[in-house]
mmCIF file of C-alpha atoms and ligand atoms in Angstrom:
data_model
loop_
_atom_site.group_PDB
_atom_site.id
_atom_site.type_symbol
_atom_site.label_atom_id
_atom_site.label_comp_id
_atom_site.label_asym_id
_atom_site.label_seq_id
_atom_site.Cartn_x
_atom_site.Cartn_y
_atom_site.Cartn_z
ATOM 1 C CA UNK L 17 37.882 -82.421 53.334
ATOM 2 C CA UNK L 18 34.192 -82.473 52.497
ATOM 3 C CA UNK L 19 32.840 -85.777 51.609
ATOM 4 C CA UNK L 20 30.329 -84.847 48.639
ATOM 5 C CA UNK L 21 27.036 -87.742 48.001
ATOM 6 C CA UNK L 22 26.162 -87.781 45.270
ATOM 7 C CA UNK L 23 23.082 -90.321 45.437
ATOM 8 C CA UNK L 24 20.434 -89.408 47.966
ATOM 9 C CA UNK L 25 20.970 -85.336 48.192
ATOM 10 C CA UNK L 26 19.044 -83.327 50.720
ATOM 11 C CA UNK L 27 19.397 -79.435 49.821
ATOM 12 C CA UNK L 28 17.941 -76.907 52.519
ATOM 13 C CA UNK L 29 17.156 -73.543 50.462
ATOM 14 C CA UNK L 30 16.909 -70.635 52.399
ATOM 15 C CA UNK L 31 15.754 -67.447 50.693
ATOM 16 C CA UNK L 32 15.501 -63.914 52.693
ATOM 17 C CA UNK L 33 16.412 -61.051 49.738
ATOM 18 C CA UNK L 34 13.573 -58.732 50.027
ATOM 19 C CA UNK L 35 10.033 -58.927 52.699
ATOM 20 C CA UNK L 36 9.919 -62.584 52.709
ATOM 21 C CA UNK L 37 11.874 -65.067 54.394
ATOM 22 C CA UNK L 38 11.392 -68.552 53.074
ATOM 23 C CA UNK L 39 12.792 -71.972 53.547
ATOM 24 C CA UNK L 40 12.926 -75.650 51.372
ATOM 25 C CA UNK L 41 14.195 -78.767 51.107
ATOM 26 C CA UNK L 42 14.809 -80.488 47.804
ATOM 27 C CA UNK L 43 15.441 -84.287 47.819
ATOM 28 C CA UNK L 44 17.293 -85.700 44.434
ATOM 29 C CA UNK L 45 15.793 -82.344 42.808
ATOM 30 C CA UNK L 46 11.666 -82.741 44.448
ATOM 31 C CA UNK L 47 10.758 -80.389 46.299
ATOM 32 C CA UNK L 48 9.676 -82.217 49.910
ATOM 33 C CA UNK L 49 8.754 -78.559 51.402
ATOM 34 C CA UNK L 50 8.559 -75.011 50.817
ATOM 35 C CA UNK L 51 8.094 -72.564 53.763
ATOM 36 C CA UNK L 52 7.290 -68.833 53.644
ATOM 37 C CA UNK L 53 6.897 -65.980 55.961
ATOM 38 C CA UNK L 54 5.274 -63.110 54.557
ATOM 39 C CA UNK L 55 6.183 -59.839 55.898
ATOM 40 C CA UNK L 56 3.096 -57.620 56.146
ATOM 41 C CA UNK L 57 4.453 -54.744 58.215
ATOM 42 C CA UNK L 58 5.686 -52.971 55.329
ATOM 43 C CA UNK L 59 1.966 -52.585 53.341
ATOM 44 C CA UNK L 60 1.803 -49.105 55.728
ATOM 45 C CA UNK L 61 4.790 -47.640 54.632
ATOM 46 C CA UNK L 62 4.043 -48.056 50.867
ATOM 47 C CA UNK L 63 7.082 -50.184 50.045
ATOM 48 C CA UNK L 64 9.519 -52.249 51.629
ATOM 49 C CA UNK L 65 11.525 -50.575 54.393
ATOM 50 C CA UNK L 66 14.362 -52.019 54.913
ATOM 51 C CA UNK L 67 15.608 -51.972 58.235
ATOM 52 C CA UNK L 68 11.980 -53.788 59.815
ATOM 53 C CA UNK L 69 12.615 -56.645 56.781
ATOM 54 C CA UNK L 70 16.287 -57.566 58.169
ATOM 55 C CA UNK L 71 14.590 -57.365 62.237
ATOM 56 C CA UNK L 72 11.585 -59.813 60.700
ATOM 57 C CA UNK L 73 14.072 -62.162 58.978
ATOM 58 C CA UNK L 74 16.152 -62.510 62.418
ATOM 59 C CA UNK L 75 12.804 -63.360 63.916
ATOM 60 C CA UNK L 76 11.232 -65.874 61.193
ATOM 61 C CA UNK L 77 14.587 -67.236 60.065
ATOM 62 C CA UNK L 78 15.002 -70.335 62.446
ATOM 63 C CA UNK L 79 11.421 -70.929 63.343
ATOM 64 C CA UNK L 80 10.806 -71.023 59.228
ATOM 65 C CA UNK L 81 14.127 -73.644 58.845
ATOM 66 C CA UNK L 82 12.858 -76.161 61.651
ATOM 67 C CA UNK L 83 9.459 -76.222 60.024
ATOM 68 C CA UNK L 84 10.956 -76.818 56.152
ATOM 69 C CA UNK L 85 12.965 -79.863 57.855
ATOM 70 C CA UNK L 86 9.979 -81.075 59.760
ATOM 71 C CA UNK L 87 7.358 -81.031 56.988
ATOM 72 C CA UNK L 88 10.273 -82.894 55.410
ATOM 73 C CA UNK L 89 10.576 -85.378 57.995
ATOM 74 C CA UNK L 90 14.314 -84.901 57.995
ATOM 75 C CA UNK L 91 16.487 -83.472 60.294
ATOM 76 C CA UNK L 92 19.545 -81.179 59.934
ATOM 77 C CA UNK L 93 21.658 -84.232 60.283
ATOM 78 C CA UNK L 94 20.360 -85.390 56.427
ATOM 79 C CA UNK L 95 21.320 -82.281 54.684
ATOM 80 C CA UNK L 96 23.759 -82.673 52.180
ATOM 81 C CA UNK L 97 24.196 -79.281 51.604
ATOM 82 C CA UNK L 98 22.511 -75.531 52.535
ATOM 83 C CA UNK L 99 22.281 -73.307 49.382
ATOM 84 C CA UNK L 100 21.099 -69.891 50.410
ATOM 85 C CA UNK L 101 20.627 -66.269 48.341
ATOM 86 C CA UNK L 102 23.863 -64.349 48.319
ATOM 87 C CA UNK L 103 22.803 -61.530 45.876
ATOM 88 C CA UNK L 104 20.968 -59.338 44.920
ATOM 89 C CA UNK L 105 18.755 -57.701 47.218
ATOM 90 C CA UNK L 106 18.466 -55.926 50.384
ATOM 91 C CA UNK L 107 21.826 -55.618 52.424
ATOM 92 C CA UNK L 108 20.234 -55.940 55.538
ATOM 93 C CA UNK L 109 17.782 -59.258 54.968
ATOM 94 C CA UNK L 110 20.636 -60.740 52.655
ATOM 95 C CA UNK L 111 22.446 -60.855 55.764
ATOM 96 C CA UNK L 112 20.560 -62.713 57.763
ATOM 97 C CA UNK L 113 20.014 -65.397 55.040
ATOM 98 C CA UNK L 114 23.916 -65.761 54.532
ATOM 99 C CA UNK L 115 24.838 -65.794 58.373
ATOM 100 C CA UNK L 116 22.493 -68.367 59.494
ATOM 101 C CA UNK L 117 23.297 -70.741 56.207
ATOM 102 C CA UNK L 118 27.398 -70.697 56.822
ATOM 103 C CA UNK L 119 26.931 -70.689 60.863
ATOM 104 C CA UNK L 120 24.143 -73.990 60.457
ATOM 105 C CA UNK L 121 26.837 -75.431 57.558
ATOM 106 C CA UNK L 122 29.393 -74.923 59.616
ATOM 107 C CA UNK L 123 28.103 -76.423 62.635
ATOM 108 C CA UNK L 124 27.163 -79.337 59.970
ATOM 109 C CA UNK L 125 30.193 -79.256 58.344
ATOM 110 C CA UNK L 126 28.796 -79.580 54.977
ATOM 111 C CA UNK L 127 29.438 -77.192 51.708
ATOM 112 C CA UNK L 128 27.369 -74.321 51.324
ATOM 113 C CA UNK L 129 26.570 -72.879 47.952
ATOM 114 C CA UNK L 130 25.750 -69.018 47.241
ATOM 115 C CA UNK L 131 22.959 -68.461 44.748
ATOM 116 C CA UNK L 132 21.849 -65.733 42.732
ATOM 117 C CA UNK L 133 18.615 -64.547 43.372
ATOM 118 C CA UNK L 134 17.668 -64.180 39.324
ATOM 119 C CA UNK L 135 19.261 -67.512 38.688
ATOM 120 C CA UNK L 136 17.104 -68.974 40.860
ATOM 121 C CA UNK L 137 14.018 -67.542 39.481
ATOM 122 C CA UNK L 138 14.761 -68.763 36.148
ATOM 123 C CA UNK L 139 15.643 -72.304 37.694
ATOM 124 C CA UNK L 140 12.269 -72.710 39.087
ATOM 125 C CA UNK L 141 10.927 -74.129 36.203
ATOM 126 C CA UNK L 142 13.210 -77.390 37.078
ATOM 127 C CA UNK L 143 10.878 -77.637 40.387
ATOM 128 C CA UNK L 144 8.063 -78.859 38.149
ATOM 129 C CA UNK L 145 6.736 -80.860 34.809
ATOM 130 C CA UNK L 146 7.505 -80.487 31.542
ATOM 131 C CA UNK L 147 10.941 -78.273 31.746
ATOM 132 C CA UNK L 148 12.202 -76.555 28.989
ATOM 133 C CA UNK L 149 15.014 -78.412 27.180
ATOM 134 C CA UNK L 150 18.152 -76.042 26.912
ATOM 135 C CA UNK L 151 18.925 -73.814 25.028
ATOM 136 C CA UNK L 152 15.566 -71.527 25.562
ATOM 137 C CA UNK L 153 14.475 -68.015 26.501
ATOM 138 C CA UNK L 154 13.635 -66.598 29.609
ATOM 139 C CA UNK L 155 11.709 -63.285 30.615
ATOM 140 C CA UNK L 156 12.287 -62.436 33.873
ATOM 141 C CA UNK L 157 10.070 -60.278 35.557
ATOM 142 C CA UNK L 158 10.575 -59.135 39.302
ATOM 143 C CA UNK L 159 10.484 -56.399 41.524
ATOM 144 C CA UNK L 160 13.816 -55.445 40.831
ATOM 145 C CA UNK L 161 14.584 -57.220 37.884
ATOM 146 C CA UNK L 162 13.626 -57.145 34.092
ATOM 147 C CA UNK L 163 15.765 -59.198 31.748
ATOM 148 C CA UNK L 164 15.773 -61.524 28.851
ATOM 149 C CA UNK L 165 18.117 -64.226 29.592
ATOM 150 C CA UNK L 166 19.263 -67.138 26.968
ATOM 151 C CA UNK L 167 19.786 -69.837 29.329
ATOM 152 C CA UNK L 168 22.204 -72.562 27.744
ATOM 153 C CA UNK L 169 22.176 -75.110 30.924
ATOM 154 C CA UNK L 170 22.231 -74.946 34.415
ATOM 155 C CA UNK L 171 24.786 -72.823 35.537
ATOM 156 C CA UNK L 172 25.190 -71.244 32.200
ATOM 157 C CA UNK L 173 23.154 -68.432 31.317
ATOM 158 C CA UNK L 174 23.481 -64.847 29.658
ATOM 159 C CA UNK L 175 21.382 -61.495 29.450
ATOM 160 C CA UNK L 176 20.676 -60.418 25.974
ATOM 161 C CA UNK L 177 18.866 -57.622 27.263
ATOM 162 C CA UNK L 178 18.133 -55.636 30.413
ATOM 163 C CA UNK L 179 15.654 -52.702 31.976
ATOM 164 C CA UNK L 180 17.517 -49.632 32.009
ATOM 165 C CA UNK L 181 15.657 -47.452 34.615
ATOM 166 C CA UNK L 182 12.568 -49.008 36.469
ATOM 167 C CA UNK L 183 11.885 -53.325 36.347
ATOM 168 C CA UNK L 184 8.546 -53.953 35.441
ATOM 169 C CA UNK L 185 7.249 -54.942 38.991
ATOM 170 C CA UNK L 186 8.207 -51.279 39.919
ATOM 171 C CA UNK L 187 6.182 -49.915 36.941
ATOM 172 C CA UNK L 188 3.236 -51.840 38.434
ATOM 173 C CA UNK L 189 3.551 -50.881 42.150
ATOM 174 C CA UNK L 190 4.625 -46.534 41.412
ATOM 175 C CA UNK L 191 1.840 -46.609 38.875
ATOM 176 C CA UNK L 192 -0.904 -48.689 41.291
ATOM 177 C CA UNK L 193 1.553 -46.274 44.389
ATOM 178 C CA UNK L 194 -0.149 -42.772 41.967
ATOM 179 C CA UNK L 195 -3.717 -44.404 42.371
ATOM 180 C CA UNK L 196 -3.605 -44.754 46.117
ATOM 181 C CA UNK L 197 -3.403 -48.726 45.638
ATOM 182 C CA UNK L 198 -1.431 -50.498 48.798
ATOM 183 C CA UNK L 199 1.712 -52.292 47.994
ATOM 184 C CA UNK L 200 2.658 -54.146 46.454
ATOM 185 C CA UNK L 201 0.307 -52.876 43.484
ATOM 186 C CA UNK L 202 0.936 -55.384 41.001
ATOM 187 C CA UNK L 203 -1.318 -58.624 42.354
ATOM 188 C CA UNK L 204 -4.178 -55.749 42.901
ATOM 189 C CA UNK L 205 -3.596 -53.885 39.308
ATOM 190 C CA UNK L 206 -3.884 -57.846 37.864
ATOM 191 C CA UNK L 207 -7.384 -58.308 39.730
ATOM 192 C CA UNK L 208 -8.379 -54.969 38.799
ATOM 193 C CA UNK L 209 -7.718 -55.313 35.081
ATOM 194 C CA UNK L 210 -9.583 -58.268 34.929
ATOM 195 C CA UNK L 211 -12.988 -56.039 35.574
ATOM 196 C CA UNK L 212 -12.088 -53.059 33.440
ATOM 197 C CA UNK L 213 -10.824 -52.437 29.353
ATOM 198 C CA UNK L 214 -7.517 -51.211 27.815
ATOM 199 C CA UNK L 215 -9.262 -48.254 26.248
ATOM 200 C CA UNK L 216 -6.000 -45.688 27.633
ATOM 201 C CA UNK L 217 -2.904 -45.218 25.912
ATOM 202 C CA UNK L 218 0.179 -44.530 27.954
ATOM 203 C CA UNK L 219 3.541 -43.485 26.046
ATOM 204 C CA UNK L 220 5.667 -46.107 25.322
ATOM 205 C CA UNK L 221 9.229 -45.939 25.211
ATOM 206 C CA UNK L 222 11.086 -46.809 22.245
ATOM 207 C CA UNK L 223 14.557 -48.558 23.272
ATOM 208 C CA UNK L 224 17.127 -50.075 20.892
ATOM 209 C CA UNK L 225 17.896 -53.532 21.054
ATOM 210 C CA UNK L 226 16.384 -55.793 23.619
ATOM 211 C CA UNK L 227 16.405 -53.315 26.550
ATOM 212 C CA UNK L 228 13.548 -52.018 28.373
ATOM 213 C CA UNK L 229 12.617 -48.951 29.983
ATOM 214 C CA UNK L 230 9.929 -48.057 32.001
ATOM 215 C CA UNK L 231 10.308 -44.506 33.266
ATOM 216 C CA UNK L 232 8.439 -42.874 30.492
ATOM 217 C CA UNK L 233 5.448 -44.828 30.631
ATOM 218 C CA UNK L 234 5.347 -44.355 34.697
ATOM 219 C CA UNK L 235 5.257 -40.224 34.083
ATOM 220 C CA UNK L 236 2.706 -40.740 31.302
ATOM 221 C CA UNK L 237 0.766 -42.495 33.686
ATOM 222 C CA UNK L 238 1.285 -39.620 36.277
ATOM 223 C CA UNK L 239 0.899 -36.675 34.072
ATOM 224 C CA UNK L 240 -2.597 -38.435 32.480
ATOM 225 C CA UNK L 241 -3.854 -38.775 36.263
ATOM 226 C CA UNK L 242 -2.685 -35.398 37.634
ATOM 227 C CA UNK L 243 -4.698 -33.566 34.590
ATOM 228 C CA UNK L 244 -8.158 -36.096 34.882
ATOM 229 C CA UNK L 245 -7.571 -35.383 38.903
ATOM 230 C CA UNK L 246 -7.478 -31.623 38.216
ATOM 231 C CA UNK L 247 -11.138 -31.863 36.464
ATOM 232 C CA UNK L 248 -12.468 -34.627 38.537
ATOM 233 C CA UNK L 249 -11.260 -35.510 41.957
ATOM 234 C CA UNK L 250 -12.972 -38.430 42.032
ATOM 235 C CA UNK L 251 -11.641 -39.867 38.556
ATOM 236 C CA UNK L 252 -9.422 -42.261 39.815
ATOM 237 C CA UNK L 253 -11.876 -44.193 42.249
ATOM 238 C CA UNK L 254 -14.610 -44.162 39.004
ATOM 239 C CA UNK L 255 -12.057 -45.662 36.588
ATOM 240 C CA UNK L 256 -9.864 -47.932 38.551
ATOM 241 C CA UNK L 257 -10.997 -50.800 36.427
ATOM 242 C CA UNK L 258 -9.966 -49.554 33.056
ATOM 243 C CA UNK L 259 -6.940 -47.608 34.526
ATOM 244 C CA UNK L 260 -5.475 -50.866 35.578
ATOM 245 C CA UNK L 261 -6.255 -52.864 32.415
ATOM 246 C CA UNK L 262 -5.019 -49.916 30.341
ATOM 247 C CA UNK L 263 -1.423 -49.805 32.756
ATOM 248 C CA UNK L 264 -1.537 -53.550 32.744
ATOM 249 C CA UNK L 265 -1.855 -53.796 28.891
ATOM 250 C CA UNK L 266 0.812 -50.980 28.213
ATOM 251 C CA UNK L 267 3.359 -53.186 30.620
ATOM 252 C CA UNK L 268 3.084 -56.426 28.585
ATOM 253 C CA UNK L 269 2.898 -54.373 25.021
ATOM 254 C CA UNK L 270 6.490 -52.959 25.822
ATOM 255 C CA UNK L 271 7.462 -57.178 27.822
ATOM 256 C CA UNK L 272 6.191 -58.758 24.795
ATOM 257 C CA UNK L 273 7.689 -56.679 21.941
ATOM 258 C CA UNK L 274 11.361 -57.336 22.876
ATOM 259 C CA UNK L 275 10.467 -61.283 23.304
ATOM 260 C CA UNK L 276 9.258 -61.596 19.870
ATOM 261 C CA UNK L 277 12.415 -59.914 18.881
ATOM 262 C CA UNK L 278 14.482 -62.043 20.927
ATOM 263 C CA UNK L 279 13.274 -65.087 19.831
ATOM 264 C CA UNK L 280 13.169 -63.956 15.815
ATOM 265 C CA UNK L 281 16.419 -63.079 16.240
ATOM 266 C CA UNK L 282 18.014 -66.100 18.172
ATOM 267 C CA UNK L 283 15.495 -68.167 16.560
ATOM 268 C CA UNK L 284 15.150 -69.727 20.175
ATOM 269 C CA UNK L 285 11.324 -70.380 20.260
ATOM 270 C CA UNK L 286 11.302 -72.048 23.709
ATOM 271 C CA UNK L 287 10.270 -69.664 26.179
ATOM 272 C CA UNK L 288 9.499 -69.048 29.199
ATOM 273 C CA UNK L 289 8.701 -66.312 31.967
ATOM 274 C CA UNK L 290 9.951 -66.089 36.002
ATOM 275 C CA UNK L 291 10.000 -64.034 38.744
ATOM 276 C CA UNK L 292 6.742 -61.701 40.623
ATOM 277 C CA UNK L 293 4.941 -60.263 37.785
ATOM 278 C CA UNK L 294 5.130 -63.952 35.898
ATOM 279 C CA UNK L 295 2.269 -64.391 38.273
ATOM 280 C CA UNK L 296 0.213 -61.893 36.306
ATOM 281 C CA UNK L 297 -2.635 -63.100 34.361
ATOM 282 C CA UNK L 298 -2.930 -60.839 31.545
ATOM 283 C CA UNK L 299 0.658 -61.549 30.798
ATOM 284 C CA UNK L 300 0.417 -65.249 31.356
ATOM 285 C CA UNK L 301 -2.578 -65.030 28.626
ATOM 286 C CA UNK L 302 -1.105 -62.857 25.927
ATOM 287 C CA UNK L 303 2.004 -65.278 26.449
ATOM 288 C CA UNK L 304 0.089 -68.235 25.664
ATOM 289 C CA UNK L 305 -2.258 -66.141 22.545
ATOM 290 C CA UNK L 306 1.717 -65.295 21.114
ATOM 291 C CA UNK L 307 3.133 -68.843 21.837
ATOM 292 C CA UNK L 308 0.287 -70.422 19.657
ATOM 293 C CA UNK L 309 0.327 -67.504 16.831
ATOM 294 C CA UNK L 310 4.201 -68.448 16.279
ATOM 295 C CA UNK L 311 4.642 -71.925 17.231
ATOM 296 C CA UNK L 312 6.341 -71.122 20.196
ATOM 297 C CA UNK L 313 6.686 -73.980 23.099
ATOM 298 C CA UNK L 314 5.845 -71.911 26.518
ATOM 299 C CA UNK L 315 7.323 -72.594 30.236
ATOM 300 C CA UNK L 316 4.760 -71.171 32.707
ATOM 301 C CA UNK L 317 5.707 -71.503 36.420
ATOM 302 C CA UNK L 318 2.768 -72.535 38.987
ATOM 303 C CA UNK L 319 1.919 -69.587 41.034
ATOM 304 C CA UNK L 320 3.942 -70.717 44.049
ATOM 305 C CA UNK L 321 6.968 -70.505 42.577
ATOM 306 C CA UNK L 322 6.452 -66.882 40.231
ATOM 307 C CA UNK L 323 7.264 -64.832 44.018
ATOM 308 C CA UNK L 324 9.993 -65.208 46.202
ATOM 309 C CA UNK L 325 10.287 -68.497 47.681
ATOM 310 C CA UNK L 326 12.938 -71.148 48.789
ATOM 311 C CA UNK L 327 12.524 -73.883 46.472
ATOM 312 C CA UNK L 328 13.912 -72.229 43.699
ATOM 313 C CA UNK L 329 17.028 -71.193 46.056
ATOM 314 C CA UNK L 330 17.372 -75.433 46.854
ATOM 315 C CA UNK L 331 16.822 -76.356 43.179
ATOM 316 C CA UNK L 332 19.424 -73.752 42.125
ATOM 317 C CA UNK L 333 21.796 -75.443 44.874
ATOM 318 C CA UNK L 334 20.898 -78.898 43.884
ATOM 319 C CA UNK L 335 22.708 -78.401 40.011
ATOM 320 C CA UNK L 336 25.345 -76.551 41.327
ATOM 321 C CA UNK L 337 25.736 -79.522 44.027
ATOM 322 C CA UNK L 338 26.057 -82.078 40.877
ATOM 323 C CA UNK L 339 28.127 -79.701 39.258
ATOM 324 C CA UNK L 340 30.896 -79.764 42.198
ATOM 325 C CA UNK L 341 30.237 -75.748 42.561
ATOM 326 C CA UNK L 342 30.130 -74.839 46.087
ATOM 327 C CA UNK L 343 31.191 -71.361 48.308
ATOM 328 C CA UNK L 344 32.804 -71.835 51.713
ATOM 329 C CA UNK L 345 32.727 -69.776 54.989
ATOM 330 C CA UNK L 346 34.219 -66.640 53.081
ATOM 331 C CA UNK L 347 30.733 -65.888 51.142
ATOM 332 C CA UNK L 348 29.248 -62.887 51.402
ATOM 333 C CA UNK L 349 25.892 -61.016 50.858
ATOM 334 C CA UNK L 350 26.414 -59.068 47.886
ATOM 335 C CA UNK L 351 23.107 -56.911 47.252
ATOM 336 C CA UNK L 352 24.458 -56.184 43.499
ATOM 337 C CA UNK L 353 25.481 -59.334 42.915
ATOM 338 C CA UNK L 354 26.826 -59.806 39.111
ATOM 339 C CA UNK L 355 24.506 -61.973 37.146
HETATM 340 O O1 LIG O 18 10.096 -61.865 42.254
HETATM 341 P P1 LIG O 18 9.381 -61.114 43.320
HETATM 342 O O2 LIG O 18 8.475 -61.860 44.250
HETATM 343 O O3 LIG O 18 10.386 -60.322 44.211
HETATM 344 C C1 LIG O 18 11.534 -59.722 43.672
HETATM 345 O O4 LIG O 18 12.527 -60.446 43.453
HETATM 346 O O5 LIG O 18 11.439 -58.502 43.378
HETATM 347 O O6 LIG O 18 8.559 -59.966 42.562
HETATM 348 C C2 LIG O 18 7.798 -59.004 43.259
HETATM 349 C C3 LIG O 18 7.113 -58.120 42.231
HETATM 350 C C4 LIG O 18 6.371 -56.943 42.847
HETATM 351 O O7 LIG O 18 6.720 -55.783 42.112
HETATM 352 C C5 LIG O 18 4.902 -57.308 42.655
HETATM 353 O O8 LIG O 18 4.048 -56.199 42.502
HETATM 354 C C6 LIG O 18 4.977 -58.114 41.371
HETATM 355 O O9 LIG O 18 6.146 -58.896 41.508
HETATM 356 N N1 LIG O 18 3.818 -59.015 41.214
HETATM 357 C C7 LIG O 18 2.896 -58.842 40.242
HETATM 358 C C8 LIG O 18 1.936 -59.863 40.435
HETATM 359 N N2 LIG O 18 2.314 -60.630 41.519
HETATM 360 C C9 LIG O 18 3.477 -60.086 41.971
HETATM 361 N N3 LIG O 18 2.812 -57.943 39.263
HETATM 362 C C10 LIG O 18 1.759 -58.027 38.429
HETATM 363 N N4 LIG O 18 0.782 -58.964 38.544
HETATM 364 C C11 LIG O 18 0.834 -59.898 39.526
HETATM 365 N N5 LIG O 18 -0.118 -60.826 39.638
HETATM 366 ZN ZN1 LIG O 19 12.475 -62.357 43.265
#
């Protein structure tokens, strides 16, 4: 039988769902260190490829782990518990995460907890000051992910509303993908945008409720470049600047709508944003333009912890450590992991 602390509680976060494998340790819910390997291999190939993310994990996974415990100045002997991603993401680099947590808890013998990868995201806003007093709203905005998520505490959250086709990270990355921009697009689009004006409109799809979709918008985007290609080849490379803006702007018109009519509707006006494309400026900036037009109190995460990273793994361990919720050796990577 495990003997759970409950007082000084060292979590080691280990996160390794998509290209990056990363690796923290929270102490009483501060984060003492975050580690991250970036894969860069995959920039050639235009997207992730599978396959050479699991290999890279295998090779970054330990070497990442022994530097989150020694920037820590702990050793594995301290940990109280090891919370790593079980779901979703890549089969392959989930894997690796999973294995290496249960073999290192095992060999420990302390409780390891399975996190969800969205969860998480959302749950970095508990890894810094002020945090958003429950219940409040939360647009999450990944790679893979596009949701609007009422989050009543903790380990209690629902979607109110989902992307039905593409998340809004892929509508940046196929759309910067059409204009020969490396990936991922979406950090280049955002510096792009900054130099260039809106002054394109891209079709907008019209969903019901608080869903999103993004699929008509990306073959706007296409058929608008193919015909501007056909009368100047070099269109593209004279109008990066406003394309971007204009893409940009048309992501966080169609984001934005369904928040404001989320938070009319739930009456809910604490919100905030998480996951990749939270890192984007012009959404960070119409966010805080809406949150002082309707009174709205806004939770921004720092940079850091917008992308992939550990810390939000460990934090996301740490309250389901206090709440007594833990996995055991039978866990398993699940890349479609139920919210
Ligand atoms: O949350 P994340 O790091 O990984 C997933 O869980 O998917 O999100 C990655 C996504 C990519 O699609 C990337 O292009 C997008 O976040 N992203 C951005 C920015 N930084 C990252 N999109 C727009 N503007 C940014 N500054
Ligand atoms: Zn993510």
């Amino acid at each position: 039988m495990l003997l759970i602390n409950k007082e000084n509680i060292y979590i080691l976060g280990i996160e390794s769902s998509c290209d990056d494998t990363s690796a923290s340790i929270i102490h009483n819910g501060k984060v003492l260190s975050n580690i991250t390997a970036t894969q860069v291999d995959h920039e050639k190939y235009g997207g992730v490829v599978p396959e050479l993310a699991s290999r890279q994990h295998n090779t970054h996974i330990a070497v990442v782990v022994k530097e989150a415990l020694d920037k820590a100045f702990i050793t594995a002997k301290d940990l109280s518990a090891i919370a790593v991603t079980a779901g979703p993401g890549l089969m392959g680099s989930l894997l690796v995460g999973v294995s290496f947590a249960k073999s290192l808890a095992f060999g420990l013998q302390i409780p390891i907890i399975g996190v969800h990868h969205m969860h998480a995201h959302i749950l970095a806003h508990f890894l810094q000051e002020p945090t958003p007093a429950f219940p409040f709203i939360c647009l999450t905005v990944s790679g893979g992910h596009t949701q609007l998520v009422k989050v009543n505490a903790y380990n209690d959250m629902n979607i109110l509303g989902s992307t039905i086709d593409d998340a809004a990270g892929e509508a940046f990355d196929k759309t910067g993908k059409m204009m020969g921009l490396p990936y991922p697009a979406g950090p280049i689009i955002d510096r792009m945008a900054e130099k260039g004006k809106p002054n394109i409109s891209f079709s907008k799809s019209k969903m019901d409720g608080y869903d999103f979709s993004f699929s008509g918008f990306k073959t706007s985007v296409l058929y608008y470049l193919q015909a501007e290609v056909k009368k100047d080849s070099n269109y593209i490379e004279h109008n990066i600047n406003d394309l971007c803006a204009s893409i940009q702007h048309g992501i966080i018109a169609m984001l934005t709508e369904k928040l404001i009519k989320v938070v009319n509707d739930t009456g809910i006006k604490r919100v905030a944003i998480a996951g990749g494309v939270s890192a984007n400026k012009g959404l960070r900036s119409e966010l805080q333009k809406l949150a002082s037009l309707y009174g709205w109190e806004l939770f921004i995460p720092d940079f850091q912890y917008c992308t992939d990273n550990a810390a939000m793994i460990g934090i996301s361990g740490y309250f389901k450590y206090l709440d007594g919720i833990f996995d055991d050796q039978q866990l398993v990577a699940n890349p479609r992991l139920q919210f």
